[in-house]
N, C-alpha and C. Protein backbone atom coordinates (compact mmCIF):
# COMPACT_ATOMS: atom_id res chain seq x y z
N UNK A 1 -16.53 6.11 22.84
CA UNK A 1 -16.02 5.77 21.52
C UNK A 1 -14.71 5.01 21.69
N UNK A 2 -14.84 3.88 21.41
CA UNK A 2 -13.39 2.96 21.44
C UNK A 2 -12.80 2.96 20.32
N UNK A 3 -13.43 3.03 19.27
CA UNK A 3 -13.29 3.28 17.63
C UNK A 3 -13.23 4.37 17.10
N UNK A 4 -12.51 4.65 15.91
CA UNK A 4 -12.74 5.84 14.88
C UNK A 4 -12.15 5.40 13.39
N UNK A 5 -12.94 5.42 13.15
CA UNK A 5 -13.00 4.78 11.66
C UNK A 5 -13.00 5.68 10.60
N UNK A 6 -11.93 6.45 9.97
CA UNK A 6 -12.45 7.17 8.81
C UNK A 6 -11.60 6.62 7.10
N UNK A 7 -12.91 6.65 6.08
CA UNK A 7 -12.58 6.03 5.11
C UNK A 7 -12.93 7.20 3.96
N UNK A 8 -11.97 7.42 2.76
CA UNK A 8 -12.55 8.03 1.88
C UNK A 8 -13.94 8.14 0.82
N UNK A 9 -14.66 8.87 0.92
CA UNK A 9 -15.82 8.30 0.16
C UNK A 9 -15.99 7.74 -0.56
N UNK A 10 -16.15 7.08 -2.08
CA UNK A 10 -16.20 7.01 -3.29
C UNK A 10 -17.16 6.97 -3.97
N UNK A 11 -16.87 7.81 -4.63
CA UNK A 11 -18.29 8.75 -5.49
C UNK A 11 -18.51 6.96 -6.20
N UNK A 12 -19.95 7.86 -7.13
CA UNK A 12 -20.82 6.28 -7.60
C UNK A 12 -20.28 5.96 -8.18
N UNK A 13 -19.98 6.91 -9.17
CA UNK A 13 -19.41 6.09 -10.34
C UNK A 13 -18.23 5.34 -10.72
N UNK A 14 -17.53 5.61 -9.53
CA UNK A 14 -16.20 4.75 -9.03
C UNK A 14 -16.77 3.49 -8.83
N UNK A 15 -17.72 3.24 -7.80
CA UNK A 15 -18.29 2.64 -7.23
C UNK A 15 -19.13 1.56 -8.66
N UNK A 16 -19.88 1.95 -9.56
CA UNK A 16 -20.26 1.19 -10.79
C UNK A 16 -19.53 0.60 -11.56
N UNK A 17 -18.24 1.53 -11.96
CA UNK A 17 -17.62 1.48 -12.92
C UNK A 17 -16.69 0.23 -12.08
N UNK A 18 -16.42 0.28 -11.07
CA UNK A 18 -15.34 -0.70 -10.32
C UNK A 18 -16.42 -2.07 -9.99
N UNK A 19 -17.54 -2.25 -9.63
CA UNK A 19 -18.57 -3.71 -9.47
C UNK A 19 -18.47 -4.25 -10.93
N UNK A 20 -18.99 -3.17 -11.31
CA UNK A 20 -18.92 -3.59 -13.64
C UNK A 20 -17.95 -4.41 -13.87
N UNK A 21 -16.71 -3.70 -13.79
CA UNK A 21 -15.26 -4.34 -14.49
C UNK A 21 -14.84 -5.33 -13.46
N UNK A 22 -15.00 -5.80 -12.01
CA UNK A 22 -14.70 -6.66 -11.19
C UNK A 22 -15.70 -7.64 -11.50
N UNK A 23 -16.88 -8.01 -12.10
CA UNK A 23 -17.75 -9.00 -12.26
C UNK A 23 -17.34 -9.24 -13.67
N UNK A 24 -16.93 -8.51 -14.31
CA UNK A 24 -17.02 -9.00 -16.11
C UNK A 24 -15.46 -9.76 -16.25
N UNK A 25 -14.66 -9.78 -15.61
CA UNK A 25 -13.63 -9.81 -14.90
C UNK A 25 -13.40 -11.37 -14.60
N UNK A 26 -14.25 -11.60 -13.67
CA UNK A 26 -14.27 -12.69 -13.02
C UNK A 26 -14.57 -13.83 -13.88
N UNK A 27 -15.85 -13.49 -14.64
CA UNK A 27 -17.10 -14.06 -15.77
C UNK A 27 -15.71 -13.91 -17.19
N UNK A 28 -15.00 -13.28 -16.99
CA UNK A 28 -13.78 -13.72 -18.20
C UNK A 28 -12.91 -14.35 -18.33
N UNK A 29 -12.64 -15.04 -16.70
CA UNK A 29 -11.91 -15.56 -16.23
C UNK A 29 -12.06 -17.31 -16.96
N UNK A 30 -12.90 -17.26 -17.16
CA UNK A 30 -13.32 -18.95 -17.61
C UNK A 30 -13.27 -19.07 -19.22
N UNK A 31 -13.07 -18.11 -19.59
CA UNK A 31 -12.72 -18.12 -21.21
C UNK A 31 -11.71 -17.56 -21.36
N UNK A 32 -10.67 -16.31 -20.71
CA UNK A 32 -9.54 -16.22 -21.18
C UNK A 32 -8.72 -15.62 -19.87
N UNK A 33 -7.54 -15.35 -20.06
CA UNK A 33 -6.64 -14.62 -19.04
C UNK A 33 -6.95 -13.14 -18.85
N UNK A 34 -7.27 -12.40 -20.00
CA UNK A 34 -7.93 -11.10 -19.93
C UNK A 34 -8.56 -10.46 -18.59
N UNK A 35 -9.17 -11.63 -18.41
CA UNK A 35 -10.19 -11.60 -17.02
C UNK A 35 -9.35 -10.39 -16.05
N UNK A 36 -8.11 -11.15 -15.52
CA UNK A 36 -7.11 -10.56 -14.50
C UNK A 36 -7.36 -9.26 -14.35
N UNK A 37 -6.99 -8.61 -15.87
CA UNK A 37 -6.66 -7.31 -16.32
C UNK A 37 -8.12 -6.35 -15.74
N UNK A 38 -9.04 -7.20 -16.24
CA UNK A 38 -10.62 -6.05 -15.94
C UNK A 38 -10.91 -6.18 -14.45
N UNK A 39 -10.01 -7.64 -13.27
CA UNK A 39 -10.58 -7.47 -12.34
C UNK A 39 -9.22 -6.40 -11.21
N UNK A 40 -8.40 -6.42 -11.78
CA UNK A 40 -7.11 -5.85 -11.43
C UNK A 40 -7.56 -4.06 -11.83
N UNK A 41 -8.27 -3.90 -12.93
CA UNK A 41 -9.14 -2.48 -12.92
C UNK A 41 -10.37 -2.10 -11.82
N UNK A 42 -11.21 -3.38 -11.95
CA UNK A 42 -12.26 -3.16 -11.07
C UNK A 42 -12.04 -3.21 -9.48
N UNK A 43 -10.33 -3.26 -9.21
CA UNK A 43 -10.12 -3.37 -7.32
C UNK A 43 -9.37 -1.91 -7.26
N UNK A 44 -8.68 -1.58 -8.60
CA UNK A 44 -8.16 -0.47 -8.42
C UNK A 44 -9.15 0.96 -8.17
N UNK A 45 -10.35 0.58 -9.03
CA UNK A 45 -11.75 1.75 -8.85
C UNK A 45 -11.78 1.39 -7.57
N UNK A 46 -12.29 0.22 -6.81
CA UNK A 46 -13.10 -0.11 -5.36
C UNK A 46 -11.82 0.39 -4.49
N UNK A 47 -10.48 0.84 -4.05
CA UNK A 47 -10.08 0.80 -3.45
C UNK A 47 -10.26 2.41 -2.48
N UNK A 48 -10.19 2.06 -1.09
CA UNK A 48 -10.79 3.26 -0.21
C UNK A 48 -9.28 3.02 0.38
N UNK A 49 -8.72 4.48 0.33
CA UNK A 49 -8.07 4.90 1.89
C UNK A 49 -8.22 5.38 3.07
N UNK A 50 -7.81 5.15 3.66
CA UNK A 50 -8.34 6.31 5.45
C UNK A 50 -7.62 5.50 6.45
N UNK A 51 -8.21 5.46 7.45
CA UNK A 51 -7.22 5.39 9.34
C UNK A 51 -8.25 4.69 10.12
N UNK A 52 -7.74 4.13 11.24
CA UNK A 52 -8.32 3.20 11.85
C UNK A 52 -8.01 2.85 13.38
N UNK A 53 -8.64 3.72 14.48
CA UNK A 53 -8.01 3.93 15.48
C UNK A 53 -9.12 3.13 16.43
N UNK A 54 -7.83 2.39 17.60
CA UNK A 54 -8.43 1.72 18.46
C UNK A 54 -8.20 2.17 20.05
N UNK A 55 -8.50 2.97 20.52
CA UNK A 55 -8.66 3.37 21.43
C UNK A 55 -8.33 2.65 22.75
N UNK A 56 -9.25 1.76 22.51
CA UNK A 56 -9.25 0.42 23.80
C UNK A 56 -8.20 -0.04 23.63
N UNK A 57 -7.19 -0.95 23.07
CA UNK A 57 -6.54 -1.05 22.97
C UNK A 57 -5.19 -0.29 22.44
N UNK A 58 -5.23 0.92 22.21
CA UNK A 58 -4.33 1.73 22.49
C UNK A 58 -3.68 1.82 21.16
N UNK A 59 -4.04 1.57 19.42
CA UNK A 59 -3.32 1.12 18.39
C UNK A 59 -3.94 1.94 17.43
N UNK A 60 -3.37 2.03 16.13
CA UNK A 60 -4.20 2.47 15.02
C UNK A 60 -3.32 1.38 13.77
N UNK A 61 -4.28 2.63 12.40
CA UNK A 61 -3.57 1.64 10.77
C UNK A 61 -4.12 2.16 10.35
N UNK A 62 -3.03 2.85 9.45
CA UNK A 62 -3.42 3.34 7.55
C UNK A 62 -4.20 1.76 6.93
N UNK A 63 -5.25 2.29 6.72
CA UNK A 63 -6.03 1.24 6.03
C UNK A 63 -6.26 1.82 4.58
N UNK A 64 -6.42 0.35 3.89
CA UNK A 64 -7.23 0.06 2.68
C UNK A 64 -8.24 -1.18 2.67
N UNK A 65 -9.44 -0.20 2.04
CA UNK A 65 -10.53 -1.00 1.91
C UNK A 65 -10.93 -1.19 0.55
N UNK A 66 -11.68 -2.66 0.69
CA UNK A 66 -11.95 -2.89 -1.01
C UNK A 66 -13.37 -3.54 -0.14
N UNK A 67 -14.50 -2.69 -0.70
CA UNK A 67 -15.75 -3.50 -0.67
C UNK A 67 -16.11 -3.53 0.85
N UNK A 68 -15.75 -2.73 1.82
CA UNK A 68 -15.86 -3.23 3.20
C UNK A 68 -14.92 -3.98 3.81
N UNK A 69 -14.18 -4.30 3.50
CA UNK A 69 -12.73 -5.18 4.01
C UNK A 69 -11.87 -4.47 3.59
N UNK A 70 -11.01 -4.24 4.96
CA UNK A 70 -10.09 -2.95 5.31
C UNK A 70 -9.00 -4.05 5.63
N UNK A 71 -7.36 -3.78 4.82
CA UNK A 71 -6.28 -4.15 5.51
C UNK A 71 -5.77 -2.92 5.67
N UNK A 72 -4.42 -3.26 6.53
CA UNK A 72 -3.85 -2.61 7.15
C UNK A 72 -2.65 -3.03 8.35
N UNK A 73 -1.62 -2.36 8.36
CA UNK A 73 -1.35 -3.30 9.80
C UNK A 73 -1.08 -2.34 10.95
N UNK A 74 -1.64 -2.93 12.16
CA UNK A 74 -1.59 -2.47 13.45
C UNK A 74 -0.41 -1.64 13.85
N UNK A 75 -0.19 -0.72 14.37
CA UNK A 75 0.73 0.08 14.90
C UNK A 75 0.33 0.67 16.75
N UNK A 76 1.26 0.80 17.55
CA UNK A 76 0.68 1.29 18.62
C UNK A 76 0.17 2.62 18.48
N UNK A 77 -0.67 3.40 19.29
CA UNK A 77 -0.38 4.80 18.90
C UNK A 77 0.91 5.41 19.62
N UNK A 78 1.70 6.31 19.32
CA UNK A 78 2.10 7.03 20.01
C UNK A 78 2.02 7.80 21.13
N UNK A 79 2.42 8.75 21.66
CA UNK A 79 1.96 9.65 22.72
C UNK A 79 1.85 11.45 22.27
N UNK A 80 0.52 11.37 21.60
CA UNK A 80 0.08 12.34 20.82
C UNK A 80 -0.19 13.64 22.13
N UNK A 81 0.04 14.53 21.21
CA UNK A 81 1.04 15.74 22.16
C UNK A 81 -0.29 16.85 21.82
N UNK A 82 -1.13 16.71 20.48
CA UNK A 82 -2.16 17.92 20.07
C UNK A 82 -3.00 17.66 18.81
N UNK A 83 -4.10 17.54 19.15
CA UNK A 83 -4.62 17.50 17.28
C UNK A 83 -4.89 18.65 16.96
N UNK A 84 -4.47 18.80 15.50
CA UNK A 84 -4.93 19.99 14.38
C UNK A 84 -5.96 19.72 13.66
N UNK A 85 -6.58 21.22 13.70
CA UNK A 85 -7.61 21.21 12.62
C UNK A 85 -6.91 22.25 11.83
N UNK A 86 -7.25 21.93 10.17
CA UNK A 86 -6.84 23.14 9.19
C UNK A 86 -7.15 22.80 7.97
N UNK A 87 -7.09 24.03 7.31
CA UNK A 87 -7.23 24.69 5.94
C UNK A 87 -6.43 24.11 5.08
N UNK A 88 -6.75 23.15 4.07
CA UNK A 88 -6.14 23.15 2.77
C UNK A 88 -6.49 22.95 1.74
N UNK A 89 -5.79 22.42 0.49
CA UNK A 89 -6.36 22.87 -0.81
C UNK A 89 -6.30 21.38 -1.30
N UNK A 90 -6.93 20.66 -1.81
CA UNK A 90 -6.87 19.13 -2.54
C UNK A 90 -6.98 19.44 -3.94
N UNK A 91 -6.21 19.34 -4.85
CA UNK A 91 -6.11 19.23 -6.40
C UNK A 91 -6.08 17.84 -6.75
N UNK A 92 -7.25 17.72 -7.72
CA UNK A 92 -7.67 16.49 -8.50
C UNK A 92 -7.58 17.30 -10.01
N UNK A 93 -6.97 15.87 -10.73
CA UNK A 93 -6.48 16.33 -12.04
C UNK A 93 -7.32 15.52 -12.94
N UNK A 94 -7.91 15.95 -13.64
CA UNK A 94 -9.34 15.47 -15.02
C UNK A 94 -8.08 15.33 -15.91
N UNK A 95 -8.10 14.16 -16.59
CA UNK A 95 -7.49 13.99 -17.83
C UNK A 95 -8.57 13.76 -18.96
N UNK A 96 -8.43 13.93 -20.07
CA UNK A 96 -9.19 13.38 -21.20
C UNK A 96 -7.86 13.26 -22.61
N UNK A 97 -8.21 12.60 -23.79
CA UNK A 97 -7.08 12.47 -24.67
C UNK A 97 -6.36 13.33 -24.99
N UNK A 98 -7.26 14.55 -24.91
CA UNK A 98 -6.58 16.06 -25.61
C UNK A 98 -6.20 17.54 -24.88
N UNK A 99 -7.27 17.13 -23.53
CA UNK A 99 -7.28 17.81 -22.45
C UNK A 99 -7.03 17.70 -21.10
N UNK A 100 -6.46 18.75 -20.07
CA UNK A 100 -6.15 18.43 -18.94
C UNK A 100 -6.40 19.45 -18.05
N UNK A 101 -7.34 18.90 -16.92
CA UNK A 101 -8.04 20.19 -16.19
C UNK A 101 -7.69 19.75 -14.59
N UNK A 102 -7.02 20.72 -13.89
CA UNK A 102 -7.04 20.62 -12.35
C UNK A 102 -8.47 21.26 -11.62
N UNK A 103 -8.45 20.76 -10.78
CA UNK A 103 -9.81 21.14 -10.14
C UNK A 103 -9.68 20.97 -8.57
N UNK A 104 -9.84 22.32 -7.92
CA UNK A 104 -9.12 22.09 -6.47
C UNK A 104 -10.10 22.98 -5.76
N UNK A 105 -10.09 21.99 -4.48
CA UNK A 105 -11.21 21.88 -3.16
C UNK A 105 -10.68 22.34 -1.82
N UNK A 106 -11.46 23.11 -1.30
CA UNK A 106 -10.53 23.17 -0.08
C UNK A 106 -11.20 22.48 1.15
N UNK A 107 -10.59 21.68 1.63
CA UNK A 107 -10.63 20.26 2.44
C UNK A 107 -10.37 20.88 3.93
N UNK A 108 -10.74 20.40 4.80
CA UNK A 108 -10.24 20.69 6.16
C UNK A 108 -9.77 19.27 6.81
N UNK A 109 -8.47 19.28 7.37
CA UNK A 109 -8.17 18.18 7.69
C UNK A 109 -7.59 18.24 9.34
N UNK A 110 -7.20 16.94 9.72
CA UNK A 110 -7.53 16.61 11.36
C UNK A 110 -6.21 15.71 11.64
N UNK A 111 -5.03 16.44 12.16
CA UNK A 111 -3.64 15.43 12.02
C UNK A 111 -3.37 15.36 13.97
N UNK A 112 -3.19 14.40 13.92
CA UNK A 112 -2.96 13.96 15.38
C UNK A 112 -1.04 13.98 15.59
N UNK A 113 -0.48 15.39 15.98
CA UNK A 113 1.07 15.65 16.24
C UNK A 113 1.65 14.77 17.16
N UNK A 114 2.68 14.04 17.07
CA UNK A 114 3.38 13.63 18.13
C UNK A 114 5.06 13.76 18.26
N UNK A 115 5.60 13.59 18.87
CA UNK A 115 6.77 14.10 18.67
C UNK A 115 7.73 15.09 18.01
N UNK A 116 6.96 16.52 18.50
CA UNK A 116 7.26 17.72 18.12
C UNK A 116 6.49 17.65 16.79
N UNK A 117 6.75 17.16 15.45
CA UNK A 117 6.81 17.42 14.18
C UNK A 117 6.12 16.21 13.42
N UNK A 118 6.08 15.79 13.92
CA UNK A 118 5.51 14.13 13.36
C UNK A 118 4.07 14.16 13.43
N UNK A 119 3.49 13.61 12.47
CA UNK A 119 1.88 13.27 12.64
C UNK A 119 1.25 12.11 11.57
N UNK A 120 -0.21 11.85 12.43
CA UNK A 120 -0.70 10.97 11.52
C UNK A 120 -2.11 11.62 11.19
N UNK A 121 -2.15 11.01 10.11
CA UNK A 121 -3.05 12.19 9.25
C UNK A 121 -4.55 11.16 9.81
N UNK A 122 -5.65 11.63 10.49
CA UNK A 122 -7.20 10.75 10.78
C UNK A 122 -7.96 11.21 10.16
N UNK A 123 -8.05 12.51 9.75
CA UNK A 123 -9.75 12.52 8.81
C UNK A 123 -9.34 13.75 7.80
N UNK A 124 -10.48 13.24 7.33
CA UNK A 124 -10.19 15.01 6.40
C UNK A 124 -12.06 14.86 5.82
N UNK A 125 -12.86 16.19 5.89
CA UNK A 125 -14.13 16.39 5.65
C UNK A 125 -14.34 17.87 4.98
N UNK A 126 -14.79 18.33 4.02
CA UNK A 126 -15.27 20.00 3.35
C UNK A 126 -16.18 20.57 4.40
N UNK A 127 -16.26 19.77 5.71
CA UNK A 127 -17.27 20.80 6.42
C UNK A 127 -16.24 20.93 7.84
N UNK A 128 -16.32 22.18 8.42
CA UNK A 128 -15.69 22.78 9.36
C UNK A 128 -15.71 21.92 11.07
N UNK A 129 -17.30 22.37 10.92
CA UNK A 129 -18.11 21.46 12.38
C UNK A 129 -17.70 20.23 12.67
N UNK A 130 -17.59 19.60 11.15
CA UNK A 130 -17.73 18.13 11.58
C UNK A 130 -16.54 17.77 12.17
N UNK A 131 -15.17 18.28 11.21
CA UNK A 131 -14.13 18.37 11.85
C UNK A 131 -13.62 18.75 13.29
N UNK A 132 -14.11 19.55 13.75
CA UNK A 132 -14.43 20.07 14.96
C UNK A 132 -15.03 19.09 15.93
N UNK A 133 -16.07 18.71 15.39
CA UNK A 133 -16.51 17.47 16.14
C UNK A 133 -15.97 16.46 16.82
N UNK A 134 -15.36 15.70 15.57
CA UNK A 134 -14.47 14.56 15.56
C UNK A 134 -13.07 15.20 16.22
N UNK A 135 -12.43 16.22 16.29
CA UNK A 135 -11.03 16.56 17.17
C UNK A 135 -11.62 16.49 18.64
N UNK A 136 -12.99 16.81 19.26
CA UNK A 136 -13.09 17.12 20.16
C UNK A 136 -13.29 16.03 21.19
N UNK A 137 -13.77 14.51 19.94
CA UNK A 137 -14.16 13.24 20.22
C UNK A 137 -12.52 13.02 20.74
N UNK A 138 -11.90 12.54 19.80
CA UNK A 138 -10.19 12.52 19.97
C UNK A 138 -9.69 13.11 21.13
N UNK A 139 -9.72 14.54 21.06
CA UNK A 139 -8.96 15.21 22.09
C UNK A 139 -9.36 15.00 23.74
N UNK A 140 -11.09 14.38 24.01
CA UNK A 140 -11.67 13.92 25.28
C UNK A 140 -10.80 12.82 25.48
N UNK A 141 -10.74 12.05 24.14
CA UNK A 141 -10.41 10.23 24.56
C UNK A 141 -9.07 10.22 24.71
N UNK A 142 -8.20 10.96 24.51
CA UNK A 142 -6.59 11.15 24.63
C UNK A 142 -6.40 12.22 25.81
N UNK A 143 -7.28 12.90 26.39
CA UNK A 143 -6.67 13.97 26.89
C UNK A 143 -5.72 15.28 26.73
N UNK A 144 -6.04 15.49 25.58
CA UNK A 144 -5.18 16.08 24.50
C UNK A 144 -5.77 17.96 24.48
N UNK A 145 -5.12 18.94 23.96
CA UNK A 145 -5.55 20.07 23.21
C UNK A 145 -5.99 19.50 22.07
N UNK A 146 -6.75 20.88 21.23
CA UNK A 146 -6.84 21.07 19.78
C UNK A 146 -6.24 22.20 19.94
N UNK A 147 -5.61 22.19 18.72
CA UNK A 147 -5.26 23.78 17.60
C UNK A 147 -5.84 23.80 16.81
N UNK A 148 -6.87 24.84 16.59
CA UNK A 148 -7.41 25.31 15.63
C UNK A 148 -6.27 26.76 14.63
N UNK A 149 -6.33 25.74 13.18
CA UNK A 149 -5.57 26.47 12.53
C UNK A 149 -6.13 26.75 11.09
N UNK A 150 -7.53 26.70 11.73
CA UNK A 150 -8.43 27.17 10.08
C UNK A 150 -7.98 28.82 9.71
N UNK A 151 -7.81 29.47 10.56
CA UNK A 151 -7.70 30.62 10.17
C UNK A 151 -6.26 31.25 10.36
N UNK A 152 -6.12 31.96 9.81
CA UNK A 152 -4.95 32.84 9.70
C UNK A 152 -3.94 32.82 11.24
N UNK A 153 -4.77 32.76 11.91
CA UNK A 153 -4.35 33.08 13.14
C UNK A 153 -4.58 31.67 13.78
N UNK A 154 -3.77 30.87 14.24
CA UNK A 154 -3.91 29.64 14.96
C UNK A 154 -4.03 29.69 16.42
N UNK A 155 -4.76 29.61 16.69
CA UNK A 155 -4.90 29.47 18.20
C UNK A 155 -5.61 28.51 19.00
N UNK A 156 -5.40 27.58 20.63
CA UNK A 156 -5.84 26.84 21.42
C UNK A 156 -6.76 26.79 21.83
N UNK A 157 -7.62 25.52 21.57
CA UNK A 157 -9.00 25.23 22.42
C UNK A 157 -9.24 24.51 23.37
């Protein structure tokens, strides 16, 4: 693996609602300025975050993707000292005109430590294994530990 690519999902209807307003957008563009506004909505739905690590060449990048085209800019990696796996809680907030509902997930996420305290955040997945997986991919290609800190008790793998 020379690559590791992780991008946030985006549910469909992000995904509809953002092609919809980026084409009606465009197609408005030739009759009024408006256009901007619905395609400046429809990049804000399409936009993906996540990380982008190059192995072979020794670099990564906080990326953003719109549509399959990821910017970002290059950084070396550091000299990563341990990856974590762990337990946390993601709160997403539902608005509606009159109402307001939090709604919270618990996420397992995958931070690559370097310099005592410092880290960069590479994946985050609701399933345990997979996470596991992917640290173990990392931790071969770096030569690295994992800490596993899903549970109460953190301890070395």
């Amino acid at each position: 693996m020379d690559k590791f690519i992780f991008k946030r999902k985006l549910p469909v209807w992000k995904l509809i609602l953002g092609c919809t307003a980026l084409a009606i957008g465009i197609i408005s563009l030739l009759s009024s300025f408006k256009g901007f506004i619905l395609m400046g909505m429809g990049v804000f739905f399409l936009l993906v975050e996540g990380s982008e690590f190059d192995f072979k060449n020794n670099r990564y990048r906080e990326i953003k993707s719109i549509l399959g085209i990821s910017f970002g800019k290059w950084k070396p990696i550091p000299n990563i000292e341990y990856v974590s796996v762990f337990r946390t809680n993601e709160t997403t907030t539902l608005r509606q005109l009159s109402a307001e509902a939090n709604v919270t997930n618990q996420i397992i996420k995958l931070n690559l430590f370097y310099n005592t305290n410092q880290k960069i955040e590479a994946y985050n997945t609701y399933d345990v294994d997979d996470a596991f997986r992917k640290a173990k991919e990392i931790a071969s290609i770096l030569n690295i530990d994992i800490l596993d800190a899903t549970e109460r008790e953190s301890k070395w793998l």
